[in-house]
């Protein structure tokens, strides 16, 4: 199992980025959450099998159809909680 905290910068708000992130997370079988940040970026925590987490990190580089990803910052973390699904946080 691997857990990462991800911050995605660029045009990632107002383009359904969180919804597409959730869809991709369900497809990859990972748990965690995604939320918008006040500075216009998006933050996510992704937890699951290493291969699935790596697939999510690849997806973050491209993003949703109308997003423009400028930077993806990733750091591996110890899971702060036990996740059992992937949710959009507000």
Coordinates of C-alpha atoms in Angstrom, one line a residue:
X1 CA 0.0 0.0 0.0
X2 CA 1.1 3.5 -0.8
X3 CA -0.4 6.9 0.2
X4 CA 0.6 10.2 -1.4
X5 CA -0.5 13.8 -1.0
X6 CA -0.8 15.6 -4.3
X7 CA -1.1 19.2 -5.2
X8 CA -2.1 20.1 -8.8
X9 CA -1.6 23.6 -10.1
X10 CA -2.9 25.3 -13.3
X11 CA -6.4 25.6 -14.6
X12 CA -7.8 23.0 -12.3
X13 CA -10.9 24.7 -10.7
X14 CA -14.1 25.2 -12.6
X15 CA -13.3 22.5 -15.1
X16 CA -14.8 19.5 -13.2
X17 CA -11.3 18.4 -12.1
X18 CA -12.5 17.0 -8.8
X19 CA -15.3 15.0 -10.4
X20 CA -12.9 13.5 -13.0
X21 CA -10.4 12.8 -10.2
X22 CA -13.0 10.8 -8.3
X23 CA -14.0 8.9 -11.4
X24 CA -10.4 8.0 -12.2
X25 CA -9.9 7.0 -8.5
X26 CA -12.9 4.7 -8.6
X27 CA -11.6 3.2 -11.9
X28 CA -8.1 2.6 -10.4
X29 CA -9.5 1.3 -7.1
X30 CA -7.8 3.8 -4.8
X31 CA -9.2 5.6 -1.8
X32 CA -8.8 9.1 -0.4
X33 CA -10.1 12.5 -1.2
X34 CA -9.8 15.6 -3.4
X35 CA -10.6 19.3 -2.7
X36 CA -10.1 22.8 -4.1
X37 CA -7.7 25.1 -2.3
X38 CA -8.2 28.9 -1.9
X39 CA -5.2 29.6 -4.1
X40 CA -6.8 27.9 -7.2
X41 CA -4.9 24.6 -6.9
X42 CA -6.3 21.2 -6.1
X43 CA -5.1 18.9 -3.3
X44 CA -5.7 15.2 -3.1
X45 CA -4.7 12.3 -0.9
X46 CA -4.6 9.0 -2.8
X47 CA -4.1 5.6 -1.0
X48 CA -4.0 2.1 -2.5
X49 CA -1.8 -0.5 -4.2
X50 CA 1.4 1.1 -5.5
X51 CA 0.6 0.4 -9.1
X52 CA -2.8 2.0 -8.8
X53 CA -1.4 5.1 -7.0
X54 CA 1.2 5.4 -9.8
X55 CA -1.6 5.3 -12.4
X56 CA -3.3 8.1 -10.6
X57 CA -0.1 10.2 -10.5
X58 CA 0.1 9.7 -14.3
X59 CA -3.5 10.8 -14.6
X60 CA -2.8 14.0 -12.6
X61 CA -0.2 15.0 -15.1
X62 CA -2.9 15.2 -17.8
X63 CA -6.0 15.9 -15.7
X64 CA -9.6 16.4 -16.8
X65 CA -10.6 17.3 -20.4
X66 CA -10.7 21.1 -19.9
X67 CA -8.0 21.4 -17.3
X68 CA -4.5 22.7 -18.0
X69 CA -2.0 21.2 -15.5
X70 CA 1.0 23.3 -14.9
X71 CA 2.6 21.5 -12.0
X72 CA 2.0 18.3 -9.9
X73 CA 3.7 18.1 -6.5
X74 CA 3.8 14.8 -4.8
X75 CA 4.9 13.6 -1.4
X76 CA 4.5 10.2 0.2
X77 CA 2.8 10.3 3.5
X78 CA 1.7 8.0 6.3
X79 CA -2.1 7.8 6.0
X80 CA -3.7 10.1 8.5
X81 CA -6.9 8.1 8.5
X82 CA -8.3 4.9 7.2
X83 CA -9.9 5.5 3.8
X84 CA -12.7 3.2 2.5
X85 CA -13.7 5.2 -0.5
X86 CA -12.7 8.3 -2.6
X87 CA -14.6 11.5 -1.9
X88 CA -14.8 15.1 -3.0
X89 CA -14.3 17.3 0.0
X90 CA -15.5 20.9 0.3

